[in-house]
Each structure stands twice: as C-alpha cells, then as structure tokens.
Amino acid sequence: MVIAVIGGQWGDEGKGKIVDLLAEKAKVVVRFSGGDNAGHTVINPYGEFRLHLVPSGIFYPQVTCIIGNGVVINPAVLLEEIRELQSKGVNTSRLFISDRAHLIMPYHILLDGLEEERRGRGAIGTTRKGIGPAFADKIARLGIRVGDLLDRDTFLTRLSSVLELKNDILTKVYGSPLLSLEEVYEQYCRYGGQLSPFIRETGFMLQEALLRKEPILLEGAQGTLLDPDFGTYPYVTSSSPLAGGGSIGAGLSPVKIDHIIGVFKAYITRVGGGPMPTELKDETGQLIRERAHEYGTTTGRPRRCGWFDAVSGRFSVGINGFTMIALTRLDILDAFPVVKICTSYKVNGQTLDRFPSSTAVLEKCQPVYEELPGWQTPTTEIRDFKKLPHQARRYVKRVEELLSCPVVIVSVGARREQTIKVRSVI
Ligand code: GDP
Ligand code: IMO
Ligand code: MG
C-alpha cells in the first residue's frame, strides 16, 4: 500500500507530525521533492526535531527512509542533520539517498540571494537555500547529481564546465567575487566520501518494497499552493509538492498510489510574498500567530496567518485527488468565540468560488466568510472525536462538507499522541 502525505495549503500544515504518526505502521518513507527549504517538525519520545531533508519516518527501527530523486540536496545540511539525529540516539543506518538527486552547490545559494535582491519589491521571499537555482539547473541540464560525487574525474569535468558559466554570471552580471574551482571541488569530494554509504539507486529499492507489498509513505514538502504549475505563480517554489510530484520524485508509477492524504491546518498560513485572500492583518491574525507560534521552521520569519480558505482547499483536493484529510492545529482555534471559513471570494462585484489561476486576480479577491460558533474549551487532551465540543465537531464536519473529502485525522497538539484518529488510515 502506498500513501502520499501532501500539504494542502502554503506549507507548514504539519506534514512532519502526520508522517511521524503514520510511519509507525510503514516500512518505507520517501521524501520526494523540495530541499532544505522544508522544515518538518516532529515531537516524539526522542525529542523535538526540525527535519529539513531526512524523512520523518527515521524514528522507527523498521522504516527504511529514502531521500528521492526529486529532492535537491545541500550535503552540508544533510550531514549536519544526520549528526544531530545520531547525537540524540536515532539510528540513521536505514537512510538512503538517491544517486539521481541533484546537489545544491555554493553558487545556487549565492544566486538565490542575488536574484532575490535584484527582484527588489517583487521579491518572492524565498528561503535563500538555493532551491530555485538548483531546480533551474536540473531542467537546464546543468545540474550535478549525488551519484556524480562517486566518480571524481567525471565530477571534476562536469564541475569545471558549469562553474565557468556560473562564475561569469556571478562576476559579470552581479559583480560578485568568483568561486574557486579547487575549493568547491575539494569540499564536495569530502561530502561525497561522507555520503557514499547512503547513496543508492533508490528506485529499485522501492520496486522491491512494492513487490513485497510493504506499506510505503510518500512525504510531501511545501504545499499545493506553492506548486510551480498550480500555485500562486510566480510566488511559488521550484518543484512539485503535489501527489503527482510524488510519483516522479520518488520513482514509482502513479497507479501504485492507493491513498492521498491532504494535510490542512484548521486555519491557514503563508511565509514569503504572494497573495493570500484570508490573511488577517489585525489582532486576530496576531493572536493566531502567538498562540500557534507561527514562525518559520527554516527561516524563523513570522508566518502570515488567516482563516481557513475552503476555495483554495477545494482546488487542492481536486488537483491532488485527496482521498482523505488530516486536519491539524484544531487546538489553536480553542480560544476564539467565533471561527470563520472562507467559502467564496468577491472580485469586481462578482462571486468567485473557483481558485483563480491569475495571481493578479487573486490579489483582488475579498474573502466571503461563513461564521461558526467557537468552542472556547481546551481540546489538546481529547483523543476521541465524539468527546470534542459539539461546536468543534461541527467545524470539522463543515470543512469536510466544503472540501467534499473525509477528515480522518484531527490533530490537537504538536506531540505524536495529541491526535484524534477518526478513522484508521494504514
Ligand atoms: P510541516 O512543514 O508541514 O511539517 O509543518 P511545520 O513543522 O513547519 O509546522 C507545523 C507546526 O505545527 C510545527 O511547529 C508542529 O510542531 C506544530 N503542530 C503540528 N500539529 C499540531 C497541532 O495539531 N497543534 C499544534 N498546536 N501544533 C501542531
Ligand atoms: P514545508 O515543507 C512554507 C516558500 C518560501 C517562499 C517560496 C519559495 O516546511 O511546508 P523557495 O526557497 O522554495 O524557493 O521559496 O516557497 N516555502 C515554504 N513555505 N513551508 C515550506 O516547506 C516552504 N518551502 C518553501 O517561503 O515563499
Ligand atoms: Mg514546515
């Protein structure tokens, strides 16, 4: 059985928590897209972790964790993450990295920052981890892959030609200092040596797991509304966070995916630039941010907060084909006398109930809200759906109705056990 766990909004929905929870019954967990722009928080008996590259299934001895071909890898970040996990007693011997995954090189990180500066007021608000430039090079056939590190001669030939071009851009376009071929080469050869025990043709590992009918989780990064095709372009990331991206980024056929779980917060957040119709710039937004400590896991930036947006939610269900929903952070809404859900947008006097493709249109969209009574009761210790205050149950049911998709998990806290399993998933 293959289950994909996908962000339904603009990221940070709690994918890490849900994967850590579901991985108890899995045999393989694969990260399939993005890079260390992702920050997946996991709080379990080993401690509190902010995983950027390592799949959130790493805490179970029976789980093989794979960083798939669709991920871009900064070796320094990955090695540091492995060291931290090991220092906290987590066994990392079942972690594998696809030899086809592309590497984030020092020039990608420099160019990410320089391109953002150059955009000025139109900046995307990237994480500046080099993600966009690394995926751009992959498609432009200028990328260097993890497997290239295993053959130093090929690596040197490839790096020499690419670095010549990158140095031209750094020096002639941006007036920045150039990078030394020798230094980059030696540094990445060292990384190659350290990473070599982890490198595999991971696609074959997955094929074998499928033949053995083992439960496999595909761990999404980012969220649907950051997809380069279907998100709020150009305010998007550079690889596909969609369920469809899971097939290519992990290396298995789309028909092998049995379930697709959309992870949604009970409200919505966004980090970086771009339109966000339900953004609350008032004290309610501030209250959500402070109650939920909505600051970026990767960059520490304050996250923009707003009410649940069922228009983008429906879009997300459709484009991914979610078969189930995990609704997280319901507890954050415990404080509010009234909770709101955006059911349509108003733009130029007209009602819009479909998420528009144009960012310029989305910028003009005003949310139309449905108000529901709040419950003003703590939910963090509740484990049984029937025991939730009836207003909270009504809220969950309304989300389910508006998105036409069943909510199978309700999360009421960051810890693994703070979960209401409405229906079994795996
Ligand atoms: P991800 O990127 O989708 O894995 O999400 P992040 O880890 O970036 O952000 C989600 C945040 O919410 C983390 O700080 C989690 O510890 C926290 N979290 C997850 N589920 C819940 C929940 O149900 N309630 C509360 N209060 N926090 C949660
Ligand atoms: P997880 O997996 C939230 C956002 C950035 C920026 C845009 C492009 O933790 O949900 P990039 O560095 O990817 O070129 O930045 O995408 N972004 C995220 N926002 N959660 C994430 O990951 C994100 N990864 C990228 O803030 O707006
Ligand atoms: Mg995150």
Coordinates of C-alpha atoms and ligand atoms in Angstrom, one line a residue:
M1 CA 0.0 0.0 0.0
V2 CA 1.3 3.5 -0.9
I3 CA 0.0 6.6 0.9
A4 CA 1.1 10.1 -0.1
V5 CA 1.0 12.8 2.5
I6 CA 0.6 16.2 0.8
G7 CA 0.5 19.8 2.0
G8 CA -2.9 21.2 1.1
Q9 CA -2.1 24.9 1.6
W10 CA 1.0 27.0 1.5
G11 CA 3.2 24.6 3.5
D12 CA 3.8 24.1 7.2
E13 CA 0.5 22.2 7.6
G14 CA 2.0 19.7 10.0
K15 CA 3.2 17.1 7.4
G16 CA 6.1 16.1 9.6
K17 CA 3.8 15.3 12.5
I18 CA 1.4 13.3 10.4
V19 CA 4.2 11.3 8.7
D20 CA 5.8 10.6 12.1
L21 CA 2.4 9.3 13.3
L22 CA 1.6 7.1 10.3
A23 CA 5.2 5.8 9.9
E24 CA 4.6 3.6 12.9
K25 CA 3.0 1.1 10.5
A26 CA 5.1 1.8 7.5
K27 CA 8.2 0.0 6.1
V28 CA 9.4 2.8 3.8
V29 CA 9.1 6.6 3.9
V30 CA 10.3 8.6 0.9
R31 CA 10.8 12.4 0.7
F32 CA 10.1 13.2 -2.9
S33 CA 10.5 16.9 -3.7
G34 CA 11.9 20.2 -2.5
G35 CA 15.1 20.5 -0.5
D36 CA 16.1 22.1 2.8
N37 CA 13.6 24.9 2.2
A38 CA 11.3 22.4 4.0
G39 CA 11.2 22.3 7.8
H40 CA 9.2 19.4 9.2
T41 CA 8.7 19.5 13.0
V42 CA 8.5 16.2 14.8
I43 CA 8.0 15.9 18.5
N44 CA 8.2 12.3 19.8
P45 CA 9.9 10.4 22.6
Y46 CA 13.4 11.1 21.0
G47 CA 12.8 14.8 21.4
E48 CA 11.9 17.7 19.2
F49 CA 13.3 17.8 15.6
R50 CA 13.2 20.1 12.7
L51 CA 13.9 17.9 9.7
H52 CA 14.9 19.6 6.5
L53 CA 15.9 16.6 4.4
V54 CA 15.6 13.4 6.3
P55 CA 12.2 11.8 6.1
S56 CA 10.1 12.0 9.2
G57 CA 9.9 8.2 9.4
I58 CA 13.5 8.0 10.7
F59 CA 12.5 7.4 14.3
Y60 CA 11.1 3.8 13.7
P61 CA 13.6 0.9 13.5
Q62 CA 11.5 -0.9 10.9
V63 CA 11.4 2.0 8.5
T64 CA 13.7 2.5 5.5
C65 CA 14.0 6.2 4.8
I66 CA 14.7 7.4 1.3
I67 CA 15.6 10.9 0.0
G68 CA 14.3 10.5 -3.5
N69 CA 15.5 11.6 -6.9
G70 CA 13.1 14.6 -6.8
V71 CA 14.9 16.3 -3.9
V72 CA 17.7 18.8 -4.2
I73 CA 20.3 18.1 -1.5
N74 CA 22.7 20.5 0.3
P75 CA 25.2 18.0 1.6
A76 CA 26.3 20.2 4.5
V77 CA 22.7 20.5 5.7
L78 CA 22.1 16.7 5.3
L79 CA 25.3 15.7 7.1
E80 CA 24.5 18.1 10.0
E81 CA 21.0 16.7 10.2
I82 CA 22.3 13.1 10.3
R83 CA 24.8 14.1 13.0
E84 CA 22.1 15.7 15.1
L85 CA 19.8 12.7 14.8
Q86 CA 22.7 10.4 15.8
S87 CA 23.6 12.5 18.8
K88 CA 20.0 12.1 20.1
G89 CA 20.2 8.4 19.8
V90 CA 18.3 8.0 16.5
N91 CA 19.6 5.2 14.2
T92 CA 20.3 6.5 10.7
S93 CA 21.7 3.3 9.2
R94 CA 18.4 2.8 7.2
L95 CA 18.7 6.2 5.5
F96 CA 19.4 6.2 1.7
I97 CA 19.8 8.9 -0.8
S98 CA 19.0 8.6 -4.5
D99 CA 22.0 8.8 -6.8
R100 CA 19.8 10.8 -9.1
A101 CA 19.0 13.6 -6.7
H102 CA 20.6 16.9 -7.6
L103 CA 23.1 18.7 -5.5
I104 CA 22.7 22.3 -4.2
M105 CA 26.1 23.9 -5.0
P106 CA 27.5 27.0 -3.4
Y107 CA 26.6 29.1 -6.5
H108 CA 23.0 28.1 -6.2
I109 CA 22.8 29.6 -2.7
L110 CA 24.6 32.8 -3.8
L111 CA 22.4 33.2 -6.8
D112 CA 19.2 32.6 -4.8
G113 CA 20.1 35.6 -2.7
L114 CA 21.4 37.8 -5.6
E115 CA 18.2 37.1 -7.6
E116 CA 16.0 38.0 -4.7
E117 CA 17.9 41.3 -4.1
R118 CA 17.5 42.1 -7.8
R119 CA 13.8 41.5 -7.7
G120 CA 13.5 44.2 -5.0
R121 CA 9.9 44.9 -4.1
G122 CA 8.8 41.9 -6.3
A123 CA 10.9 39.5 -4.3
I124 CA 9.4 36.1 -3.8
G125 CA 10.6 35.8 -0.3
T126 CA 12.4 32.5 -0.9
T127 CA 14.2 30.7 1.9
R128 CA 17.5 31.5 0.1
K129 CA 18.7 28.0 0.3
G130 CA 19.5 27.8 -3.4
I131 CA 16.4 25.7 -4.2
G132 CA 15.2 27.7 -7.3
P133 CA 18.6 27.9 -8.9
A134 CA 19.3 24.2 -8.3
F135 CA 16.0 23.1 -9.9
A136 CA 16.5 25.5 -12.7
D137 CA 19.9 23.9 -13.4
K138 CA 18.4 20.4 -13.3
I139 CA 16.0 21.4 -16.1
A140 CA 18.6 23.4 -18.0
R141 CA 20.8 20.2 -17.9
L142 CA 23.5 22.0 -15.9
G143 CA 22.9 20.1 -12.7
I144 CA 25.3 17.9 -10.7
R145 CA 23.8 14.8 -9.2
V146 CA 24.6 13.0 -6.0
G147 CA 25.9 10.0 -8.0
D148 CA 28.4 12.2 -9.8
L149 CA 30.3 12.6 -6.5
L150 CA 31.2 8.9 -6.6
D151 CA 33.4 9.4 -9.7
R152 CA 35.9 12.2 -9.0
D153 CA 37.1 12.5 -12.6
T154 CA 33.6 12.9 -14.1
F155 CA 32.7 15.2 -11.3
L156 CA 35.7 17.4 -12.0
T157 CA 34.9 17.6 -15.7
R158 CA 31.3 18.5 -15.0
L159 CA 32.0 21.0 -12.3
S160 CA 34.7 22.8 -14.3
S161 CA 32.4 23.5 -17.2
V162 CA 29.4 24.5 -15.1
L163 CA 31.4 26.6 -12.7
E164 CA 32.9 28.6 -15.6
L165 CA 29.4 29.7 -16.6
K166 CA 28.4 30.4 -13.0
N167 CA 31.5 32.4 -12.3
D168 CA 30.7 34.5 -15.4
I169 CA 27.2 35.2 -14.1
L170 CA 28.5 35.9 -10.5
T171 CA 31.2 38.3 -11.6
K172 CA 29.8 39.9 -14.9
V173 CA 26.1 40.1 -14.0
Y174 CA 26.2 40.6 -10.3
G175 CA 29.8 42.0 -9.7
S176 CA 30.3 39.3 -7.0
P177 CA 33.6 37.5 -6.3
L178 CA 34.1 34.3 -8.2
L179 CA 34.2 30.8 -6.7
S180 CA 37.4 28.8 -6.7
L181 CA 37.1 25.5 -8.6
E182 CA 39.6 23.9 -6.4
E183 CA 37.8 24.8 -3.2
V184 CA 34.4 23.7 -4.4
Y185 CA 35.8 20.5 -5.9
E186 CA 37.6 19.5 -2.7
Q187 CA 34.7 20.4 -0.4
Y188 CA 32.2 18.4 -2.5
C189 CA 34.7 15.4 -2.8
R190 CA 34.8 15.4 1.0
Y191 CA 31.0 15.4 1.2
G192 CA 30.9 12.6 -1.4
G193 CA 33.1 10.5 0.9
Q194 CA 30.9 11.1 3.8
L195 CA 27.7 10.5 1.9
S196 CA 28.8 7.5 -0.1
P197 CA 27.5 4.9 2.4
F198 CA 24.0 6.3 2.0
I199 CA 23.9 6.6 -1.9
R200 CA 21.8 4.0 -3.8
E201 CA 19.7 3.6 -6.9
T202 CA 16.6 4.0 -4.6
G203 CA 14.1 3.5 -7.4
F204 CA 14.9 -0.2 -7.3
M205 CA 14.6 -0.3 -3.6
L206 CA 11.0 1.0 -4.0
Q207 CA 10.2 -1.5 -6.7
E208 CA 11.3 -4.3 -4.4
A209 CA 9.3 -2.9 -1.5
L210 CA 6.2 -2.8 -3.8
L211 CA 6.7 -6.4 -4.8
R212 CA 6.8 -7.3 -1.1
K213 CA 3.6 -5.3 -0.6
E214 CA 5.2 -3.2 2.1
P215 CA 3.4 0.0 3.3
I216 CA 5.1 3.0 1.8
L217 CA 4.6 6.6 2.7
L218 CA 5.5 9.4 0.3
E219 CA 6.3 12.5 2.3
G220 CA 5.5 15.8 0.6
A221 CA 7.3 19.0 1.2
Q222 CA 5.8 22.6 0.8
G223 CA 2.2 22.8 -0.1
T224 CA -0.1 22.6 -3.1
L225 CA -0.5 26.4 -3.4
L226 CA 3.3 26.7 -3.9
D227 CA 3.3 24.3 -6.9
P228 CA 5.1 25.9 -9.9
D229 CA 2.1 24.9 -12.2
F230 CA -0.9 25.2 -9.9
G231 CA 0.3 27.6 -7.1
T232 CA 0.2 31.3 -7.0
Y233 CA 2.8 31.8 -9.7
P234 CA 5.4 33.4 -9.6
Y235 CA 5.2 33.2 -5.8
V236 CA 5.8 29.5 -5.7
T237 CA 8.6 27.1 -5.1
S238 CA 10.5 25.2 -7.8
S239 CA 9.5 21.6 -7.6
S240 CA 6.0 20.0 -7.4
P241 CA 4.6 19.4 -3.9
L242 CA 1.6 17.7 -5.5
A243 CA 0.7 14.0 -5.3
G244 CA 1.7 13.8 -8.9
G245 CA 5.1 15.0 -8.0
G246 CA 5.3 12.1 -5.6
S247 CA 5.2 9.6 -8.4
I248 CA 8.1 11.2 -10.3
G249 CA 10.1 12.4 -7.3
A250 CA 10.1 9.0 -5.6
G251 CA 10.2 6.9 -8.7
L252 CA 7.0 4.8 -8.7
S253 CA 4.1 4.6 -11.0
P254 CA 1.1 6.8 -10.3
V255 CA -1.2 3.8 -10.3
K256 CA 0.6 2.4 -7.3
I257 CA -0.5 5.3 -5.0
D258 CA -3.6 4.0 -3.1
H259 CA -4.4 6.9 -0.9
I260 CA -3.5 10.6 -0.9
I261 CA -3.9 12.4 2.4
G262 CA -4.2 16.2 2.2
V263 CA -2.8 17.9 5.3
F264 CA -4.6 21.1 6.2
K265 CA -4.3 23.4 9.2
A266 CA -7.6 24.4 10.7
Y267 CA -6.7 27.9 9.6
I268 CA -4.1 28.9 7.0
T269 CA -0.6 30.4 6.9
R270 CA 1.9 31.6 4.4
V271 CA 5.6 32.5 4.6
G272 CA 7.1 34.8 1.9
G273 CA 5.4 37.0 -0.7
G274 CA 2.3 36.5 -2.8
P275 CA -1.5 36.9 -2.5
M276 CA -3.4 35.3 0.4
P277 CA -7.1 36.2 0.4
T278 CA -7.9 35.3 4.0
E279 CA -4.8 37.0 5.6
L280 CA -5.6 38.7 8.9
K281 CA -3.5 41.7 9.4
D282 CA -5.3 42.6 12.6
E283 CA -5.2 41.4 16.2
T284 CA -6.9 38.1 15.4
G285 CA -4.1 37.3 13.0
Q286 CA -1.6 38.3 15.7
L287 CA -3.4 36.1 18.2
I288 CA -3.2 33.1 15.9
R289 CA 0.5 33.7 15.3
E290 CA 1.3 34.0 19.0
R291 CA -0.9 31.1 20.2
A292 CA 0.4 28.8 17.4
H293 CA 4.0 30.3 17.5
E294 CA 3.7 30.7 13.7
Y295 CA 7.3 31.5 12.9
G296 CA 9.1 29.7 10.0
T297 CA 10.8 26.4 10.9
T298 CA 13.6 27.0 8.4
T299 CA 14.0 30.8 8.4
G300 CA 12.4 32.0 11.6
R301 CA 10.3 34.5 9.6
P302 CA 6.8 35.3 11.1
R303 CA 4.2 33.4 9.1
R304 CA 1.2 35.3 7.7
C305 CA -2.0 33.9 9.3
G306 CA -5.6 33.8 8.3
W307 CA -8.9 31.9 8.5
F308 CA -9.4 28.6 6.7
D309 CA -9.8 29.1 3.0
A310 CA -12.2 26.5 1.5
V311 CA -11.9 27.9 -2.0
S312 CA -8.2 27.1 -2.3
G313 CA -8.9 23.9 -0.2
R314 CA -11.4 22.6 -2.8
F315 CA -8.9 23.4 -5.5
S316 CA -6.2 21.5 -3.7
V317 CA -8.5 18.5 -3.2
G318 CA -9.3 18.4 -6.9
I319 CA -5.8 18.9 -8.3
N320 CA -4.3 16.2 -5.9
G321 CA -7.2 13.9 -5.8
F322 CA -7.1 13.7 -2.0
T323 CA -8.9 10.7 -0.6
M324 CA -8.6 11.8 3.0
I325 CA -7.8 14.9 5.0
A326 CA -5.7 15.3 8.2
L327 CA -6.8 18.5 9.9
T328 CA -4.1 19.9 12.2
R329 CA -3.9 22.6 14.8
L330 CA -7.5 22.5 15.7
D331 CA -6.5 23.4 19.3
I332 CA -5.2 26.8 18.1
L333 CA -8.9 27.7 17.4
D334 CA -9.9 26.8 21.0
A335 CA -9.5 30.5 22.0
F336 CA -12.0 32.1 19.6
P337 CA -15.6 32.9 20.3
V338 CA -16.3 32.8 16.6
V339 CA -14.4 30.9 13.9
K340 CA -14.7 31.7 10.2
I341 CA -14.3 29.8 7.0
C342 CA -14.0 31.5 3.6
T343 CA -16.4 29.8 1.2
S344 CA -16.0 32.1 -1.8
Y345 CA -14.3 35.2 -3.0
K346 CA -15.7 38.5 -4.2
V347 CA -13.9 40.2 -7.0
N348 CA -15.0 43.2 -9.0
G349 CA -18.5 42.7 -7.6
Q350 CA -18.7 39.1 -8.7
T351 CA -18.7 35.9 -6.7
L352 CA -15.9 33.5 -7.4
D353 CA -16.0 30.0 -6.0
R354 CA -13.1 28.6 -8.0
F355 CA -9.5 29.4 -7.2
P356 CA -8.2 31.7 -10.0
S357 CA -5.1 30.9 -12.0
S358 CA -4.1 34.6 -12.1
T359 CA -2.2 36.0 -9.2
A360 CA -3.3 39.5 -10.2
V361 CA -7.0 38.4 -9.8
L362 CA -6.3 36.5 -6.6
E363 CA -4.7 39.7 -5.2
K364 CA -8.1 41.5 -5.7
C365 CA -10.1 38.7 -4.1
Q366 CA -12.0 39.5 -0.9
P367 CA -13.0 36.6 1.2
V368 CA -16.7 35.8 1.8
Y369 CA -17.0 34.2 5.3
E370 CA -19.3 31.8 6.9
E371 CA -19.2 32.2 10.7
L372 CA -19.4 29.3 13.1
P373 CA -19.6 29.4 16.9
G374 CA -16.3 28.8 18.6
W375 CA -16.0 26.2 21.5
Q376 CA -13.6 28.1 23.9
T377 CA -12.7 24.8 25.5
P378 CA -9.2 23.2 25.5
T379 CA -9.1 20.3 23.1
T380 CA -5.4 19.3 23.5
E381 CA -6.1 16.3 25.8
I382 CA -9.1 14.9 23.7
R383 CA -8.4 11.7 21.8
D384 CA -11.9 10.7 20.8
F385 CA -13.8 12.6 18.1
K386 CA -17.1 12.2 20.0
K387 CA -15.6 13.9 23.0
L388 CA -14.8 17.1 21.1
P389 CA -17.1 20.0 22.0
H390 CA -20.0 19.9 19.6
Q391 CA -19.0 23.3 18.0
A392 CA -15.6 21.8 17.2
R393 CA -17.1 18.7 15.7
R394 CA -19.4 21.0 13.6
Y395 CA -16.4 22.9 12.4
V396 CA -14.6 19.8 11.3
K397 CA -17.7 18.5 9.6
R398 CA -18.2 21.8 7.8
V399 CA -14.6 21.6 6.5
E400 CA -15.3 18.1 5.3
E401 CA -18.5 19.2 3.5
L402 CA -17.0 22.2 1.9
L403 CA -14.0 20.2 0.6
S404 CA -16.0 17.0 -0.2
C405 CA -13.4 14.8 1.4
P406 CA -13.4 12.9 4.7
V407 CA -11.3 14.2 7.7
V408 CA -9.7 11.0 9.0
I409 CA -7.2 12.6 11.5
V410 CA -7.7 15.6 13.7
S411 CA -4.6 16.9 15.4
V412 CA -4.9 18.8 18.6
G413 CA -1.3 19.3 19.6
A414 CA 2.3 19.0 18.3
R415 CA 3.1 15.8 20.1
R416 CA 2.6 12.5 18.4
E417 CA -0.1 11.3 20.9
Q418 CA -2.1 14.6 20.6
T419 CA -4.1 13.1 17.8
I420 CA -7.7 12.1 17.2
K421 CA -7.9 9.1 14.8
V422 CA -11.4 9.5 13.3
R423 CA -10.8 6.5 11.0
S424 CA -7.8 4.2 10.5
V425 CA -5.6 5.1 7.6
I426 CA -2.9 2.5 7.3
Ligands
GDP1 P1 5.4 20.9 8.0 O1 6.4 21.7 7.3 O2 4.1 20.7 7.3 O3 5.9 19.6 8.6 O4 4.9 21.7 9.3 P2 5.9 22.6 10.3 O5 6.6 21.6 11.2 O6 6.7 23.6 9.5 O7 4.9 23.5 11.1 C1 3.8 22.9 11.8 C2 4.0 23.3 13.2 O8 2.8 22.9 13.9 C3 5.1 22.6 14.0 O9 5.6 23.5 14.9 C4 4.4 21.5 14.7 O10 5.1 21.1 15.9 C5 3.1 22.1 15.0 N1 1.9 21.2 15.1 C6 1.6 20.2 14.2 N2 0.3 19.7 14.5 C7 -0.1 20.5 15.5 C8 -1.4 20.6 16.2 O11 -2.3 19.8 16.0 N3 -1.5 21.5 17.2 C9 -0.5 22.4 17.5 N4 -0.6 23.3 18.4 N5 0.7 22.3 16.8 C10 0.9 21.4 15.9
IMO2 P1 7.5 22.9 4.4 O1 7.9 21.6 3.7 C1 6.3 27.1 3.8 C2 8.0 29.2 0.4 C3 9.0 30.3 0.7 C4 8.7 31.2 -0.5 C5 8.5 30.2 -1.6 C6 9.7 30.0 -2.5 O2 8.1 23.1 5.7 O3 6.0 23.0 4.4 P2 12.0 28.6 -2.1 O4 13.0 28.7 -1.0 O5 11.3 27.3 -2.1 O6 12.4 29.0 -3.4 O7 10.9 29.7 -1.7 O8 8.1 29.0 -1.0 N1 8.4 27.9 1.0 C7 7.7 27.4 2.1 N2 6.8 27.9 2.9 N3 6.8 25.8 4.1 C8 7.7 25.3 3.3 O9 8.1 24.0 3.4 C9 8.3 26.1 2.3 N4 9.3 25.9 1.4 C10 9.3 27.0 0.6 O10 8.7 30.9 1.9 O11 7.6 31.9 -0.3
MG3 MG 7.5 23.4 7.6

